[in-house]
Amino acid sequence: MSLIRLYARVLGQLGSDLRLGAILALANVALAIAAFAEPILFGRIIDVLTRAQTPGAAPVTFSSLTPLVAAWVAFGLFSIGAGVLVALHADRLSHRRRLATMANYFEHVLELPLAFHTATHSGRVLKVMLEGSNGMAWLWLGFFREHFAALVALGVLLPLTVFLNWRLGLLLVLLVGVFTVLTAIVLRKTETLQGRVESYHSTLAEHASDALGNVPVIQSFTRVEAEARALHGIIHQLLQAQNPVLSWWALASVATRASATITVTAIFLVGTGLHLNGLASIGEIVTFMSIATMLIGRLEQAVQFINQLFLQAPKMLEFFEILDTTPAVHDRPNAKDVERFKGAVQFENVSFSYDGKRPAVQDVSFSVRPGETVALVGATGSGKSTTLGLLHRAFDPQSGVIRIDGDDIRDLTLASLRRNIGVVFQEPMLFARSIRENLQVGKPDATDEEMIQALERAQAVEFIRRQPQGLDTIIGERGRSLSGGERQRLSIARALLKNPPMLILDEATSALDAATERKLQMALEEVMKGRTTFVIAHRLATVRNADRILVFDHGRIVETGTFDELLAKGGRFAELARAQYMTAEPPRETREVTAEQVVMA
């Protein structure tokens, strides 16, 4: 994306403030005209006064100067007043749109597929949100405060000076044009270099965020010095990339300052020569020197603006890159909103691949009746979690159809689909908020009584009562103030509070001790009654009472049946049972594993 297109796109983000932006732009044009009018009027006043000094000329009275002086003063006062109003409204617009843009970005990122969040570090996403929105706020503020007026002065009003005195006008246009070209060349050198600098900034944010999120590991493995050393290494690389950019910018700044002296001196010397030859008046010389000084100031503003634009451009490009990422999963036109599912599920020849090359799920087909409990077992990477991820549309299959109560889930709104499915993840994923707020994720209007009831069913009420502020206790980032088992029980209570007709338990009891797991298993079995429930489990004893077990291997269902039926078959499920519950393989004739052995194990 070129700088001009980027500039235009940033201005396009004004949204509902676009009308105010247009008014401010017109005000900038008026300010630029007023800034030009002042030196022209002042030059005319000088000419009137100098002509009065010639022999035989009529004396100048104050009344004859009054119109010129009044106009000069009026333009000056207008510039001051309008400048204050423009700056005030530009500030408010800039801050308002920065926050609105940040909120839009935040909402957009939350809707992006899990594949995006898996591949993109959260530290980078946060850094892009903050720096990108801040960069745009700076651009809006500068544009409406002074930069647009500078661009109008340089691009439109400067050529009109040839009508005041074409010789001095051409000289001024030529000098400003030369310095503009030289500045553009210098700044162009920094464009690619600044892109590299920004990549190091992103790496720095990712590394720092990663380290701060794993402080217990860093301290436990005495990695503080190593992590700090790695961060210093990134900082060193960043400075190595940044220093050449700073050198070019310093050169541009020096060139701009030098141009002020050269331009004013040239106007004075050429103007003096023209005056001695009767080709320019003293007033015109004064006018052009004032205009030259003003234009050099505008050129300096423009250079600073372009400097900052080059600095901010990579940040804003990253911002728009993420903003342009389209959610892979979205509502179809006229998608149906279903208040509550009955819970019948059908997978019909469903296939899915993360990378388009290696299938994660291949031709999976099965049906589940409302209220049935189905367990998915298999080795790590066999396709269990992917299958259930497809059910609540974390992603959509490349082929095949998934139906709930006869409807293709892609014909249902995402909100109604996910409202009807409760998920208990293997990682609890709690917020750094109060216990109450974490539970209200499941049901925003839940009463304290409902929350306590859900906690009791999840075997969690006991440790909640031990907390100093009960439900209002803040549990820290990712719930770190709680033990692993406590975090998991709280996440289970959150799902129970949602009271969905369909439930997905992804290794929901993996972080619990044996005694708590037995209690919670009984509670979950009670909760599962009347709900269509899918259980992902590695410990086969936890799916003993499932109505049906689907055995996955390399993305396919290779066996299906009840616990006892699958053991009796002696197939893949029996192999998993032997690997999990027996330390040594028995002789071939006694190799069958009984359900009692598994349960005892």
Coordinates of C-alpha atoms in Angstrom, one line a residue:
M1 CA 0.0 0.0 0.0
S2 CA 1.5 3.4 -1.1
L3 CA 1.7 6.2 1.4
I4 CA -1.0 8.2 -0.4
R5 CA -3.4 5.2 -0.3
L6 CA -2.6 4.6 3.3
Y7 CA -3.1 8.3 4.1
A8 CA -6.5 8.2 2.3
R9 CA -7.5 5.0 4.1
V10 CA -6.7 6.5 7.5
L11 CA -8.8 9.5 6.7
G12 CA -11.6 7.1 5.6
Q13 CA -11.6 5.7 9.2
L14 CA -13.3 8.9 10.4
G15 CA -16.6 7.2 10.0
S16 CA -19.4 9.2 11.6
D17 CA -17.0 12.2 12.0
L18 CA -16.4 12.5 8.3
R19 CA -18.6 15.6 8.0
L20 CA -16.8 17.3 10.8
G21 CA -13.5 16.4 9.1
A22 CA -14.7 18.0 5.9
I23 CA -15.6 21.2 7.8
L24 CA -12.2 21.2 9.4
A25 CA -10.5 20.7 6.0
L26 CA -12.4 23.7 4.6
A27 CA -11.4 25.7 7.7
N28 CA -7.8 24.8 6.9
V29 CA -8.1 26.1 3.4
A30 CA -9.5 29.4 4.8
L31 CA -6.5 29.6 7.3
A32 CA -4.1 29.0 4.4
I33 CA -5.6 31.8 2.4
A34 CA -5.6 34.1 5.4
A35 CA -1.9 33.3 6.0
F36 CA -1.1 34.3 2.4
A37 CA -3.3 37.5 2.6
E38 CA -1.5 38.9 5.6
P39 CA 2.0 39.4 3.9
I40 CA 0.3 40.6 0.7
L41 CA -1.6 43.3 2.5
F42 CA 1.4 44.3 4.6
G43 CA 3.4 44.6 1.4
R44 CA 0.7 46.9 -0.1
I45 CA 0.8 49.1 3.0
I46 CA 4.6 49.4 2.7
D47 CA 4.2 50.4 -1.0
V48 CA 1.7 53.1 -0.1
L49 CA 4.1 54.5 2.5
T50 CA 7.1 54.4 0.3
R51 CA 5.3 56.0 -2.7
A52 CA 4.4 58.9 -0.4
Q53 CA 8.2 59.6 0.1
T54 CA 8.8 60.3 -3.6
P55 CA 9.0 64.0 -4.5
G56 CA 5.7 65.6 -5.5
A57 CA 3.6 62.7 -4.2
A58 CA 0.5 63.4 -2.2
P59 CA 0.9 62.9 1.6
V60 CA -0.6 59.7 3.1
T61 CA -3.4 60.1 5.5
F62 CA -4.4 57.5 8.1
S63 CA -7.9 57.3 6.5
S64 CA -6.4 56.2 3.2
L65 CA -4.5 53.4 4.9
T66 CA -7.5 52.4 7.0
P67 CA -9.0 49.8 4.5
L68 CA -5.6 48.0 4.1
V69 CA -4.8 48.1 7.8
A70 CA -8.3 46.9 8.8
A71 CA -8.1 44.0 6.3
W72 CA -4.7 43.1 7.5
V73 CA -5.8 43.1 11.2
A74 CA -9.0 41.2 10.3
F75 CA -7.1 38.4 8.6
G76 CA -4.7 38.2 11.5
L77 CA -7.5 38.0 14.1
F78 CA -9.3 35.5 11.9
S79 CA -6.2 33.3 11.8
I80 CA -5.9 33.3 15.6
G81 CA -9.6 32.6 16.3
A82 CA -10.1 30.0 13.6
G83 CA -6.8 28.3 14.5
V84 CA -7.9 27.9 18.1
L85 CA -11.3 26.5 17.1
V86 CA -9.8 24.1 14.5
A87 CA -7.2 22.8 17.0
L88 CA -9.9 22.3 19.7
H89 CA -12.2 20.3 17.4
A90 CA -9.3 18.4 15.8
D91 CA -8.1 17.3 19.3
R92 CA -11.6 16.0 20.2
L93 CA -12.1 14.3 16.9
S94 CA -8.7 12.6 17.1
H95 CA -9.3 11.2 20.6
R96 CA -12.8 10.2 19.8
R97 CA -11.9 8.3 16.6
R98 CA -8.9 6.7 18.2
L99 CA -11.1 5.0 20.8
A100 CA -13.8 4.1 18.3
T101 CA -11.2 2.6 15.9
M102 CA -9.6 0.7 18.8
A103 CA -13.0 -0.7 19.8
N104 CA -13.8 -1.8 16.2
Y105 CA -10.4 -3.5 15.9
F106 CA -10.9 -5.3 19.3
E107 CA -14.4 -6.5 18.2
H108 CA -13.0 -7.6 14.8
V109 CA -10.1 -9.6 16.4
L110 CA -12.5 -11.4 18.8
E111 CA -14.5 -12.6 15.8
L112 CA -11.4 -13.9 13.9
P113 CA -11.1 -17.7 13.7
L114 CA -9.1 -19.7 16.2
A115 CA -6.6 -20.5 13.4
F116 CA -5.6 -16.8 13.3
H117 CA -5.1 -16.6 17.1
T118 CA -3.1 -19.8 17.1
A119 CA -0.7 -18.4 14.5
T120 CA -0.6 -14.8 15.8
H121 CA 1.0 -13.9 19.1
S122 CA -1.4 -12.1 21.4
G123 CA 1.4 -9.6 22.3
R124 CA 1.6 -8.6 18.7
V125 CA -2.2 -8.3 18.3
L126 CA -2.3 -6.0 21.4
K127 CA 0.7 -3.9 20.2
V128 CA -0.8 -3.4 16.8
M129 CA -4.1 -2.3 18.3
L130 CA -2.4 0.3 20.5
E131 CA 0.2 1.6 18.2
G132 CA -1.9 1.5 15.1
S133 CA -4.8 3.5 16.7
N134 CA -2.3 5.9 18.2
G135 CA -0.6 6.5 14.9
M136 CA -4.0 7.2 13.2
A137 CA -4.9 9.6 16.0
W138 CA -1.7 11.5 15.5
L139 CA -2.4 11.6 11.7
W140 CA -5.9 13.0 12.2
L141 CA -4.7 15.5 14.7
G142 CA -1.8 16.8 12.6
F143 CA -3.8 16.7 9.4
F144 CA -6.6 19.0 10.7
R145 CA -4.5 21.2 12.9
E146 CA -1.8 22.2 10.4
H147 CA -0.7 19.7 7.8
F148 CA -3.7 20.2 5.4
A149 CA -3.2 24.0 5.5
A150 CA 0.5 23.4 4.8
L151 CA -0.3 21.2 1.8
V152 CA -2.8 23.8 0.4
A153 CA -0.2 26.5 0.9
L154 CA 2.6 24.6 -0.9
G155 CA 0.5 22.9 -3.6
V156 CA -2.1 25.6 -4.5
L157 CA -1.2 29.0 -3.2
L158 CA 2.6 28.9 -3.9
P159 CA 2.1 28.9 -7.7
L160 CA -0.3 31.9 -7.5
T161 CA 2.7 34.0 -6.3
V162 CA 3.7 34.4 -9.9
F163 CA 0.7 36.7 -10.4
L164 CA 2.2 39.1 -7.7
N165 CA 5.6 39.3 -9.4
W166 CA 6.4 36.6 -11.9
R167 CA 10.1 36.9 -11.5
L168 CA 10.1 36.6 -7.7
G169 CA 7.3 34.1 -7.9
L170 CA 9.2 31.8 -10.2
L171 CA 12.3 32.0 -8.0
L172 CA 10.2 31.1 -4.9
V173 CA 8.5 28.2 -6.7
L174 CA 11.9 26.9 -8.0
L175 CA 13.6 27.1 -4.6
V176 CA 10.7 25.4 -2.7
G177 CA 10.4 22.8 -5.5
V178 CA 14.1 21.9 -5.3
F179 CA 14.1 21.5 -1.5
T180 CA 10.8 19.5 -1.7
V181 CA 12.4 17.1 -4.2
L182 CA 15.6 16.7 -2.1
T183 CA 13.6 16.1 1.0
A184 CA 11.4 13.5 -0.8
I185 CA 14.5 11.6 -2.0
V186 CA 16.0 11.6 1.5
L187 CA 12.8 10.4 3.1
R188 CA 12.2 7.7 0.4
K189 CA 15.4 6.1 1.6
T190 CA 13.9 5.5 5.0
E191 CA 10.7 3.7 3.8
T192 CA 12.1 0.2 3.6
L193 CA 14.4 0.7 6.6
Q194 CA 11.5 1.7 8.8
G195 CA 9.6 -1.4 7.9
R196 CA 12.5 -3.5 9.3
V197 CA 12.4 -1.4 12.4
E198 CA 8.7 -2.1 13.0
S199 CA 9.3 -5.8 12.6
Y200 CA 11.8 -5.6 15.5
H201 CA 9.2 -3.7 17.5
S202 CA 6.7 -6.5 17.0
T203 CA 9.3 -9.1 18.0
L204 CA 10.1 -7.1 21.1
A205 CA 6.4 -7.0 22.1
E206 CA 5.9 -10.7 21.4
H207 CA 9.0 -11.7 23.5
A208 CA 8.1 -9.4 26.4
S209 CA 4.5 -10.6 26.4
D210 CA 5.6 -14.2 26.2
A211 CA 8.0 -13.8 29.2
L212 CA 5.5 -12.0 31.4
G213 CA 2.9 -14.7 30.7
N214 CA 5.3 -17.4 31.9
V215 CA 7.0 -15.8 35.0
P216 CA 6.6 -19.0 37.1
V217 CA 8.5 -21.0 34.5
I218 CA 11.2 -18.4 34.1
Q219 CA 11.8 -18.2 37.9
S220 CA 11.6 -21.9 38.4
F221 CA 14.2 -22.7 35.7
T222 CA 16.3 -19.6 36.7
R223 CA 15.8 -18.1 33.2
V224 CA 15.6 -14.4 34.3
E225 CA 19.1 -13.5 33.1
A226 CA 18.7 -15.5 29.9
E227 CA 15.3 -13.8 29.1
A228 CA 16.7 -10.4 29.9
R229 CA 19.7 -11.1 27.7
A230 CA 17.5 -12.2 24.8
L231 CA 15.4 -9.0 25.2
H232 CA 18.6 -6.9 25.2
G233 CA 19.6 -8.7 22.0
I234 CA 16.3 -7.7 20.3
I235 CA 16.8 -4.1 21.5
H236 CA 20.3 -4.1 20.0
Q237 CA 19.0 -5.3 16.7
L238 CA 16.2 -2.7 16.8
L239 CA 18.7 0.1 17.4
Q240 CA 21.0 -1.2 14.6
A241 CA 18.0 -0.9 12.2
Q242 CA 16.7 2.4 13.6
N243 CA 20.0 4.4 13.6
P244 CA 20.3 4.7 9.8
V245 CA 16.7 5.9 9.6
L246 CA 17.5 8.6 12.3
S247 CA 20.5 9.7 10.3
W248 CA 18.5 10.2 7.2
W249 CA 15.8 12.1 9.1
A250 CA 18.5 14.3 10.7
L251 CA 19.8 15.1 7.2
A252 CA 16.3 16.1 6.0
S253 CA 15.9 18.3 9.1
V254 CA 19.2 20.1 8.4
A255 CA 18.4 20.5 4.7
T256 CA 15.0 22.1 5.6
R257 CA 16.6 24.6 8.0
A258 CA 19.3 25.4 5.4
S259 CA 16.6 26.0 2.8
A260 CA 15.0 28.7 5.0
T261 CA 18.2 30.8 5.0
I262 CA 19.0 30.2 1.4
T263 CA 15.5 31.0 0.2
V264 CA 15.1 34.3 2.2
T265 CA 18.6 35.4 1.2
A266 CA 17.9 34.6 -2.5
I267 CA 14.6 36.5 -2.4
F268 CA 16.3 39.5 -0.8
L269 CA 19.2 39.7 -3.2
V270 CA 17.2 39.1 -6.4
G271 CA 14.4 41.4 -5.1
T272 CA 16.9 44.2 -4.5
G273 CA 18.4 43.8 -8.0
L274 CA 14.9 43.9 -9.5
H275 CA 14.0 47.0 -7.4
L276 CA 17.1 48.8 -8.6
N277 CA 16.0 48.1 -12.2
G278 CA 12.4 49.2 -11.5
L279 CA 11.0 45.6 -11.8
A280 CA 9.9 45.2 -8.1
S281 CA 8.6 47.5 -5.4
I282 CA 9.9 47.5 -1.8
G283 CA 6.4 46.2 -0.8
E284 CA 6.8 43.2 -3.1
I285 CA 10.2 42.4 -1.7
V286 CA 8.8 42.5 1.8
T287 CA 5.7 40.4 0.7
F288 CA 7.9 37.7 -0.9
M289 CA 10.3 37.6 2.0
S290 CA 7.3 37.1 4.4
I291 CA 5.8 34.5 2.1
A292 CA 9.1 32.7 1.8
T293 CA 9.5 32.6 5.5
M294 CA 6.0 31.3 5.9
L295 CA 6.4 28.7 3.2
I296 CA 9.6 27.4 4.6
G297 CA 7.8 27.0 7.9
R298 CA 5.1 25.1 6.1
L299 CA 7.7 23.0 4.3
E300 CA 9.3 22.2 7.7
Q301 CA 5.8 21.2 9.0
A302 CA 5.4 19.0 5.9
V303 CA 8.8 17.4 6.4
Q304 CA 8.0 16.6 10.0
F305 CA 4.7 15.2 8.9
I306 CA 6.3 13.0 6.3
N307 CA 8.9 11.9 8.9
Q308 CA 6.1 10.9 11.2
L309 CA 4.1 9.3 8.4
F310 CA 7.1 7.1 7.5
L311 CA 7.5 6.2 11.2
Q312 CA 3.8 5.4 11.7
A313 CA 3.2 3.8 8.3
P314 CA 4.4 0.3 9.2
K315 CA 2.3 0.3 12.3
M316 CA -0.8 1.4 10.5
L317 CA -0.1 -1.2 7.7
E318 CA 0.0 -3.9 10.3
F319 CA -3.2 -2.5 11.8
F320 CA -5.0 -2.7 8.4
E321 CA -3.5 -6.1 7.6
I322 CA -5.3 -7.5 10.7
L323 CA -8.4 -5.4 10.1
D324 CA -8.6 -6.9 6.5
T325 CA -8.4 -10.4 7.8
T326 CA -11.8 -11.8 7.2
P327 CA -13.4 -14.3 9.6
A328 CA -13.5 -17.7 7.9
V329 CA -16.7 -18.5 9.8
H330 CA -19.6 -16.1 9.5
D331 CA -23.4 -16.0 9.3
R332 CA -25.0 -16.7 6.0
P333 CA -27.6 -14.3 4.7
N334 CA -31.0 -15.1 6.3
A335 CA -29.4 -17.5 8.8
K336 CA -31.9 -18.9 11.3
D337 CA -31.9 -18.1 15.0
V338 CA -33.0 -21.1 17.1
E339 CA -33.8 -20.4 20.7
R340 CA -33.1 -23.9 22.0
F341 CA -32.0 -27.1 20.3
K342 CA -33.4 -30.5 20.8
G343 CA -29.9 -32.0 20.4
A344 CA -30.0 -34.4 17.5
V345 CA -26.6 -34.3 15.7
Q346 CA -25.5 -35.7 12.3
F347 CA -22.1 -35.7 10.7
E348 CA -22.3 -36.6 7.0
N349 CA -19.0 -37.4 5.3
V350 CA -17.2 -34.5 7.0
S351 CA -13.6 -33.7 6.1
F352 CA -11.3 -30.9 7.2
S353 CA -7.7 -29.9 6.9
Y354 CA -5.8 -27.1 8.6
D355 CA -3.2 -26.6 5.9
G356 CA -5.0 -27.9 2.9
K357 CA -2.5 -30.8 2.5
R358 CA -2.8 -33.1 5.5
P359 CA -6.4 -34.0 6.5
A360 CA -7.2 -33.6 10.2
V361 CA -10.7 -35.2 9.8
Q362 CA -11.6 -37.6 6.9
D363 CA -15.1 -38.6 5.9
V364 CA -16.4 -38.7 9.4
S365 CA -20.1 -39.8 9.6
F366 CA -22.2 -40.5 12.7
S367 CA -25.5 -39.6 14.3
V368 CA -26.4 -38.8 17.8
R369 CA -29.8 -38.8 19.4
P370 CA -31.1 -36.0 21.7
G371 CA -29.8 -36.6 25.2
E372 CA -27.3 -39.2 24.2
T373 CA -23.7 -39.2 25.7
V374 CA -21.0 -39.9 23.1
A375 CA -17.3 -40.2 23.9
L376 CA -14.5 -39.6 21.5
V377 CA -11.3 -41.4 22.2
G378 CA -8.0 -41.9 20.4
A379 CA -4.4 -41.0 20.4
T380 CA -3.3 -37.4 20.4
G381 CA -3.8 -35.8 17.0
S382 CA -6.4 -38.4 15.9
G383 CA -9.0 -35.7 15.2
K384 CA -11.2 -35.7 18.3
S385 CA -10.9 -32.1 19.2
T386 CA -11.1 -31.0 15.6
T387 CA -14.4 -32.9 15.1
L388 CA -16.0 -31.1 18.0
G389 CA -14.4 -27.8 17.0
L390 CA -16.3 -28.2 13.7
L391 CA -19.5 -28.8 15.7
H392 CA -19.5 -25.4 17.3
R393 CA -18.0 -23.8 14.2
A394 CA -14.5 -22.9 15.4
F395 CA -14.0 -23.6 11.7
D396 CA -16.0 -25.0 8.8
P397 CA -15.4 -28.3 7.0
Q398 CA -14.0 -28.4 3.5
S399 CA -16.6 -31.0 2.6
G400 CA -19.6 -32.7 4.1
V401 CA -22.4 -31.4 6.3
I402 CA -23.0 -31.2 10.0
R403 CA -26.7 -31.0 11.0
I404 CA -28.4 -30.2 14.3
D405 CA -32.0 -31.1 14.5
G406 CA -31.9 -31.5 10.7
D407 CA -30.5 -28.0 10.0
D408 CA -27.1 -27.5 8.4
I409 CA -25.3 -25.6 11.1
R410 CA -24.1 -23.1 8.5
D411 CA -27.7 -22.1 8.1
L412 CA -27.9 -21.2 11.8
T413 CA -26.7 -17.9 13.3
L414 CA -23.4 -18.3 15.1
A415 CA -24.9 -16.7 18.2
S416 CA -27.7 -19.2 18.4
L417 CA -25.4 -22.2 17.7
R418 CA -22.9 -21.3 20.3
R419 CA -25.6 -20.2 22.8
N420 CA -26.9 -23.8 22.7
I421 CA -23.6 -25.5 23.2
G422 CA -21.6 -25.4 26.4
V423 CA -17.9 -26.1 26.2
V424 CA -15.6 -27.1 29.1
F425 CA -12.1 -26.8 27.7
Q426 CA -9.1 -28.8 28.8
E427 CA -7.4 -25.4 29.7
P428 CA -9.9 -23.6 31.9
M429 CA -9.3 -20.2 30.3
L430 CA -10.4 -17.9 33.0
F431 CA -10.4 -14.0 33.1
A432 CA -8.4 -11.9 35.5
R433 CA -11.7 -10.8 37.0
S434 CA -13.9 -11.8 40.0
I435 CA -15.3 -15.3 40.4
R436 CA -18.7 -13.7 39.8
E437 CA -17.7 -12.2 36.5
N438 CA -16.2 -15.4 35.3
L439 CA -19.4 -17.3 36.1
Q440 CA -21.6 -14.6 34.4
V441 CA -19.8 -15.4 31.2
G442 CA -22.1 -18.5 31.2
K443 CA -25.2 -16.5 32.1
P444 CA -24.9 -12.7 32.4
D445 CA -28.1 -12.3 34.5
A446 CA -27.4 -15.2 36.9
T447 CA -28.4 -14.6 40.5
D448 CA -26.1 -15.5 43.4
E449 CA -28.3 -18.4 44.2
E450 CA -28.0 -19.8 40.7
M451 CA -24.2 -19.4 40.8
I452 CA -23.9 -21.2 44.1
Q453 CA -26.1 -24.0 42.8
A454 CA -23.8 -24.4 39.7
L455 CA -20.7 -24.3 41.9
E456 CA -22.2 -27.0 44.2
R457 CA -22.9 -29.2 41.2
A458 CA -19.3 -28.7 40.0
Q459 CA -17.9 -29.6 43.5
A460 CA -16.5 -26.0 43.7
V461 CA -18.6 -24.3 46.3
E462 CA -16.3 -25.4 49.2
F463 CA -13.2 -23.6 47.9
I464 CA -15.3 -20.6 46.9
R465 CA -16.4 -20.1 50.4
R466 CA -12.8 -20.1 51.5
Q467 CA -12.0 -17.1 49.4
P468 CA -11.7 -13.8 51.3
Q469 CA -14.4 -12.0 49.3
G470 CA -16.4 -15.0 48.1
L471 CA -17.8 -14.5 44.6
D472 CA -16.2 -11.1 44.4
T473 CA -12.7 -12.4 44.8
I474 CA -10.4 -11.4 41.9
I475 CA -8.6 -14.6 40.7
G476 CA -5.7 -13.1 38.8
E477 CA -4.5 -13.5 35.3
R478 CA -5.8 -16.8 33.8
G479 CA -7.1 -17.7 37.4
R480 CA -3.5 -18.1 38.7
S481 CA -4.5 -17.6 42.3
L482 CA -6.5 -20.9 42.1
S483 CA -5.1 -24.4 41.8
G484 CA -5.4 -26.3 38.6
G485 CA -8.3 -28.3 39.9
E486 CA -10.1 -25.3 41.3
R487 CA -9.8 -23.5 38.0
Q488 CA -11.2 -26.5 36.1
R489 CA -14.1 -26.8 38.5
L490 CA -14.9 -23.1 38.1
S491 CA -14.9 -23.5 34.3
I492 CA -17.3 -26.5 34.7
A493 CA -19.6 -24.4 36.9
R494 CA -19.5 -21.7 34.2
A495 CA -20.7 -24.2 31.6
L496 CA -23.4 -25.6 33.9
L497 CA -24.7 -22.1 34.6
K498 CA -25.2 -21.6 30.9
N499 CA -27.6 -24.6 31.0
P500 CA -27.2 -25.5 27.3
P501 CA -29.0 -28.4 25.6
M502 CA -25.7 -29.6 24.3
L503 CA -22.4 -30.0 26.2
I504 CA -18.8 -30.6 25.1
L505 CA -16.4 -31.8 27.7
D506 CA -12.8 -31.7 26.4
E507 CA -10.8 -33.5 29.0
A508 CA -12.8 -31.6 31.6
T509 CA -11.5 -33.6 34.6
S510 CA -7.9 -33.9 33.6
A511 CA -6.6 -31.4 36.2
L512 CA -8.5 -33.0 39.1
D513 CA -7.2 -35.4 41.8
A514 CA -8.8 -38.9 41.9
A515 CA -11.2 -38.2 44.8
T516 CA -12.5 -34.9 43.3
E517 CA -12.7 -36.5 39.9
R518 CA -15.0 -39.2 41.2
K519 CA -17.3 -36.7 42.9
L520 CA -17.3 -34.5 39.8
Q521 CA -17.9 -37.4 37.5
M522 CA -21.0 -38.3 39.4
A523 CA -22.2 -34.6 39.2
L524 CA -21.5 -34.5 35.5
E525 CA -23.4 -37.7 34.9
E526 CA -26.4 -36.1 36.6
V527 CA -26.0 -32.9 34.6
M528 CA -25.6 -34.9 31.3
K529 CA -29.1 -36.3 31.7
G530 CA -31.4 -34.9 29.1
R531 CA -28.5 -33.2 27.3
T532 CA -26.6 -34.3 24.2
T533 CA -23.1 -34.6 25.5
F534 CA -19.8 -35.1 23.8
V535 CA -16.8 -36.2 25.9
I536 CA -13.2 -36.1 24.8
A537 CA -11.2 -38.3 27.1
H538 CA -7.8 -39.9 27.2
R539 CA -8.4 -41.7 30.4
L540 CA -10.8 -44.4 29.3
A541 CA -12.2 -45.1 32.7
T542 CA -14.0 -41.7 32.6
V543 CA -16.1 -42.8 29.6
R544 CA -17.2 -46.1 31.1
N545 CA -20.9 -45.0 31.2
A546 CA -21.1 -43.3 27.8
D547 CA -23.9 -44.5 25.6
R548 CA -21.5 -44.8 22.7
I549 CA -17.8 -44.5 22.1
L550 CA -16.3 -43.3 18.8
V551 CA -12.7 -44.4 18.3
F552 CA -10.6 -42.1 16.1
D553 CA -7.4 -42.9 14.3
H554 CA -5.7 -40.5 11.8
G555 CA -8.9 -38.5 11.4
R556 CA -11.2 -41.4 10.8
I557 CA -13.7 -43.3 13.0
V558 CA -12.3 -46.8 13.1
E559 CA -14.6 -48.3 15.7
T560 CA -17.9 -47.5 17.4
G561 CA -19.8 -49.2 20.2
T562 CA -20.3 -49.3 24.0
F563 CA -17.4 -49.6 26.4
D564 CA -17.9 -53.4 26.8
E565 CA -18.5 -54.0 23.1
L566 CA -15.3 -52.3 22.1
L567 CA -13.2 -54.2 24.7
A568 CA -14.7 -57.5 23.5
K569 CA -13.8 -56.7 19.8
G570 CA -10.1 -56.6 20.7
G571 CA -9.5 -53.8 18.2
R572 CA -8.0 -50.3 18.5
F573 CA -9.9 -49.5 21.6
A574 CA -8.7 -52.6 23.4
E575 CA -5.1 -51.6 22.3
L576 CA -5.6 -48.2 23.9
A577 CA -6.9 -49.9 27.1
R578 CA -3.9 -52.2 27.2
A579 CA -1.4 -49.4 26.7
Q580 CA -3.1 -47.3 29.3
Y581 CA -3.8 -49.8 32.1
M582 CA -1.3 -52.7 31.8
T583 CA 2.4 -52.4 32.5
A584 CA 3.2 -55.5 30.5
E585 CA 1.4 -57.3 27.7
P586 CA 0.1 -60.7 28.7
P587 CA 0.3 -63.8 26.6
R588 CA -1.8 -63.8 23.5
E589 CA -4.4 -66.2 24.9
T590 CA -5.0 -64.0 28.0
R591 CA -4.7 -60.6 26.3
E592 CA -8.4 -59.6 26.6
V593 CA -9.0 -56.6 28.9
T594 CA -12.1 -56.7 31.0
A595 CA -14.2 -53.7 31.9
E596 CA -13.6 -54.5 35.6
Q597 CA -9.9 -54.3 35.1
V598 CA -10.2 -50.9 33.4
V599 CA -12.5 -49.5 36.1
M600 CA -10.2 -50.8 38.9
A601 CA -7.2 -49.2 37.1

